[in-house]
Coordinates of C-alpha atoms in Angstrom, one line a residue:
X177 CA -6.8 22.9 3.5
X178 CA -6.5 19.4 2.5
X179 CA -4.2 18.2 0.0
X180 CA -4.3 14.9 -1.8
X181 CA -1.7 11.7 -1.9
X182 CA 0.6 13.3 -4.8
X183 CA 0.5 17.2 -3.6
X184 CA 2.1 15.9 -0.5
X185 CA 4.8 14.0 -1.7
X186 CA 5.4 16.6 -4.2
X187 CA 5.7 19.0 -1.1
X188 CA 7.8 15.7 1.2
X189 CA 10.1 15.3 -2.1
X190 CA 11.1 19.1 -2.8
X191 CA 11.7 19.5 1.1
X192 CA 13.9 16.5 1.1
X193 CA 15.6 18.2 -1.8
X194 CA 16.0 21.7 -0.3
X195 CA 17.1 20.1 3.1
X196 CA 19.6 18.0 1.3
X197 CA 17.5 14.9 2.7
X198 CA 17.9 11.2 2.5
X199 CA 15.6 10.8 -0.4
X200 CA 17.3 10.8 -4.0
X201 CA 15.5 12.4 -6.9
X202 CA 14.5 9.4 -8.9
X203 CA 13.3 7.9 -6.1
X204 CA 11.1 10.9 -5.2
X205 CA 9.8 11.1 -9.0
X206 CA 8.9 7.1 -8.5
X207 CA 7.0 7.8 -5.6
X208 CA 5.2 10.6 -7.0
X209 CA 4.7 8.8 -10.0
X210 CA 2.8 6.0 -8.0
X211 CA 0.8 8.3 -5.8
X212 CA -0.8 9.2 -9.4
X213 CA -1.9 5.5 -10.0
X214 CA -4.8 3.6 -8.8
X215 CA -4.4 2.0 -5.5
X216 CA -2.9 -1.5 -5.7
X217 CA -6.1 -2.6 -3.5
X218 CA -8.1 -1.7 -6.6
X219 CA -6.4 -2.9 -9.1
X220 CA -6.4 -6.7 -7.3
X221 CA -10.1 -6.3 -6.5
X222 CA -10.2 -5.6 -10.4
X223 CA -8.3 -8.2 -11.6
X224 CA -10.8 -11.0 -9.8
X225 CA -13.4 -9.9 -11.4
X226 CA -14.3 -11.5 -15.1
X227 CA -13.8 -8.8 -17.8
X228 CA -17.2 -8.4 -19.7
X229 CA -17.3 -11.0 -22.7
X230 CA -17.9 -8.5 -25.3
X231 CA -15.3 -6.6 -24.1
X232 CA -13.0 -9.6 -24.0
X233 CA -14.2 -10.9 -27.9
X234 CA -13.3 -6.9 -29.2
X235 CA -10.2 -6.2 -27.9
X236 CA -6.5 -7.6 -27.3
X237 CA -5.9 -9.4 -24.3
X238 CA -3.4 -10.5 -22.0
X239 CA -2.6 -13.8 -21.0
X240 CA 0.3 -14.4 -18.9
X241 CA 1.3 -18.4 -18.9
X242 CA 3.2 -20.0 -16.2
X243 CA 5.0 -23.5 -17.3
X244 CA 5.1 -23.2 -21.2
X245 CA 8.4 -22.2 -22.6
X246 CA 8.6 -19.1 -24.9
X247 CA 9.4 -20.9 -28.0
X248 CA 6.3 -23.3 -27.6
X249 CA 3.9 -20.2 -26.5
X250 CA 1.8 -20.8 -29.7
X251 CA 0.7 -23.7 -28.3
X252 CA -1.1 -22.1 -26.0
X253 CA -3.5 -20.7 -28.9
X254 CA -4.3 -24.2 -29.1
X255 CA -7.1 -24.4 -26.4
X256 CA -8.4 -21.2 -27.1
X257 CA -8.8 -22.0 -30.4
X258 CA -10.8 -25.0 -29.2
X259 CA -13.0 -23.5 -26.7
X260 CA -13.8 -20.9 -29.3
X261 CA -14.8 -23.7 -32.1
X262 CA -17.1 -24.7 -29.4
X263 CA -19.2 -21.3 -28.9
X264 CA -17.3 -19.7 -25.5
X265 CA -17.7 -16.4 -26.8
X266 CA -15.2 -15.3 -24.1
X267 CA -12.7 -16.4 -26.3
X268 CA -13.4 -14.3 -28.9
X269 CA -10.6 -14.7 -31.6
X270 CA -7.6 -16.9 -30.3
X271 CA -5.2 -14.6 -32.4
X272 CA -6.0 -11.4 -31.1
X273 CA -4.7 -12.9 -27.5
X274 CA -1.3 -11.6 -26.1
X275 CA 0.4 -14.5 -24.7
X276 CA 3.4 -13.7 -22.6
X277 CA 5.2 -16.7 -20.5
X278 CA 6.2 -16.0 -17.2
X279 CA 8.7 -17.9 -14.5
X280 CA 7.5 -18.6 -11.8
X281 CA 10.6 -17.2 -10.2
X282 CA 10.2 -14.1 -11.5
X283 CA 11.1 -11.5 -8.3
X284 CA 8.3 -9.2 -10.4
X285 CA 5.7 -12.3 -9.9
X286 CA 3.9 -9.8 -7.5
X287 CA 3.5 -7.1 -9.3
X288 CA 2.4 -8.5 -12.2
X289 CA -0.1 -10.6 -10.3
X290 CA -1.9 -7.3 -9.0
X291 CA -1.9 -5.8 -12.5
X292 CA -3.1 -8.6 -14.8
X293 CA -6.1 -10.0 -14.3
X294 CA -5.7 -13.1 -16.7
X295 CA -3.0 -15.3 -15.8
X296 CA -3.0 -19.6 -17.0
X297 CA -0.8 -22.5 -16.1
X298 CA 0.3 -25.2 -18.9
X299 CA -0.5 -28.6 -18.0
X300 CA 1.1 -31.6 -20.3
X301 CA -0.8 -34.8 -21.0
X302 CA 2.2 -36.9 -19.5
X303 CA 2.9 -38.7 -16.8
X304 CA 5.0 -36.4 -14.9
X305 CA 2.7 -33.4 -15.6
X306 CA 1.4 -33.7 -11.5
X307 CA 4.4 -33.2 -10.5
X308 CA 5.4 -30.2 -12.8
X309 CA 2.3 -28.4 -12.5
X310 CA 2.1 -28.7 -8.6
X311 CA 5.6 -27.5 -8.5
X312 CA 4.8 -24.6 -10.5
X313 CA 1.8 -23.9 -8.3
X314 CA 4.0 -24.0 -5.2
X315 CA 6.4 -21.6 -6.5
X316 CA 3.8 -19.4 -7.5
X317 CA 2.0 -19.4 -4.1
X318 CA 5.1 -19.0 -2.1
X319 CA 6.1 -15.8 -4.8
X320 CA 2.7 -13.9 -4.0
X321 CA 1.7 -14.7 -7.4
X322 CA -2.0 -15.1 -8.9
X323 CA -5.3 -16.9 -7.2
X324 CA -6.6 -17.9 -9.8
X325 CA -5.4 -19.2 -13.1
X326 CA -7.1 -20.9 -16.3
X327 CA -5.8 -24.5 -16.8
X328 CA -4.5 -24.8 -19.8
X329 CA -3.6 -28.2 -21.7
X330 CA -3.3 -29.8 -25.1
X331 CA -7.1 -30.5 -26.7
X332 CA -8.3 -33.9 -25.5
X333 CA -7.4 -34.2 -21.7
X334 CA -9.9 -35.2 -20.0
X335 CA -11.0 -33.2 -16.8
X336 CA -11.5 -37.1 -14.6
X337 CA -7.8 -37.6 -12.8
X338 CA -5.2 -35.1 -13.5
X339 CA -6.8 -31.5 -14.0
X340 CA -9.5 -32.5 -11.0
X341 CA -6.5 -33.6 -8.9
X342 CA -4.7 -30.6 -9.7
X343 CA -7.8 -28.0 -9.1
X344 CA -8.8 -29.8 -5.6
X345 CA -5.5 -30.4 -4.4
X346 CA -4.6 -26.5 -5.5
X347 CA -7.7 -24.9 -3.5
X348 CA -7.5 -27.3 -0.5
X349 CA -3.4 -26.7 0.2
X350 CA -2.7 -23.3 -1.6
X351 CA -6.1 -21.6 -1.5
X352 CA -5.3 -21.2 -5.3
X353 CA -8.3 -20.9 -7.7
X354 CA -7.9 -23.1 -11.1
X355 CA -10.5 -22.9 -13.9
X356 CA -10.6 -25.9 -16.0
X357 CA -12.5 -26.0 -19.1
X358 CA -12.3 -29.3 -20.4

């Protein structure tokens, strides 16, 4: 008889109990609770691929930005806005998009980077933006954090210079993926 992932750690965690082993409860019922969930292999292997367009235009989605600060988030809508005022139907409507900021410190930078598939980085048109963004990308790498993020950046930077430096210098040192659009 063959029993699947959360049958046997039910079984491991009421054991453990009985036996008065080293396992408390709540860390039993987290395990338990994970066994239930898709596979973490699967859920990265879902996040790299592109979410149909349709899909994308109908519903709310998720954008998790690295380097913009909370209170200036809206900016973000900015580019999206853009791209969608020139036909990316991707885009769909720049409103319906969750923005959430995250730091690139953030000790649940993994995690989040094998559950959400749509992450972006801010880039400023200024002349220590370089240096921001490439610290930012750093951090990320050396977190475990996404491979691939859009480039985001105010309307009217020009893809010549900083966000080609930025894109080459990202895949070539970090093996990180950046999508510019401009």
């Amino acid at each position: 008889m063959t029993m699947d992932q959360a049958s046997g750690l039910r079984h491991w965690a009421s054991r453990q109990e009985r036996e008065g082993g080293g396992c408390p409860t709540h860390v039993a019922e987290a395990l338990i609770a994970l066994a239930g969930q898709v596979p973490a292999s699967s859920r990265v292997a879902a996040a790299r691929r592109p979410p149909p367009a349709a899909q994308l235009a109908a519903s709310t989605a998720t954008l998790l930005i690295v380097g913009l600060p909370a209170r200036q988030l809206e900016r973000a809508r900015e580019p999206l806005a853009h791209w969608h005022g020139q036909g990316r139907r991707w885009v769909g409507d720049p409103q319906r998009w969750q923005l959430v900021p995250v730091a690139p410190d953030s000790p649940h930078l993994p995690l989040l980077a094998a559950q959400q598939p749509r992450w972006a980085l801010w880039v400023e048109a200024d002349a220590e933006s370089f240096r921001r963004a490439w610290r930012l990308l750093l951090a990320l790498a050396e977190a475990g954090g996404p491979g691939r993020l859009l480039l985001l950046h105010p309307p009217g930077l020009r893809r010549p210079g900083l966000l080609d430096n930025l894109q080459q210098a990202s895949a070539h040192y970090l093996g990180v993926e950046l999508v510019v659009l401009a």
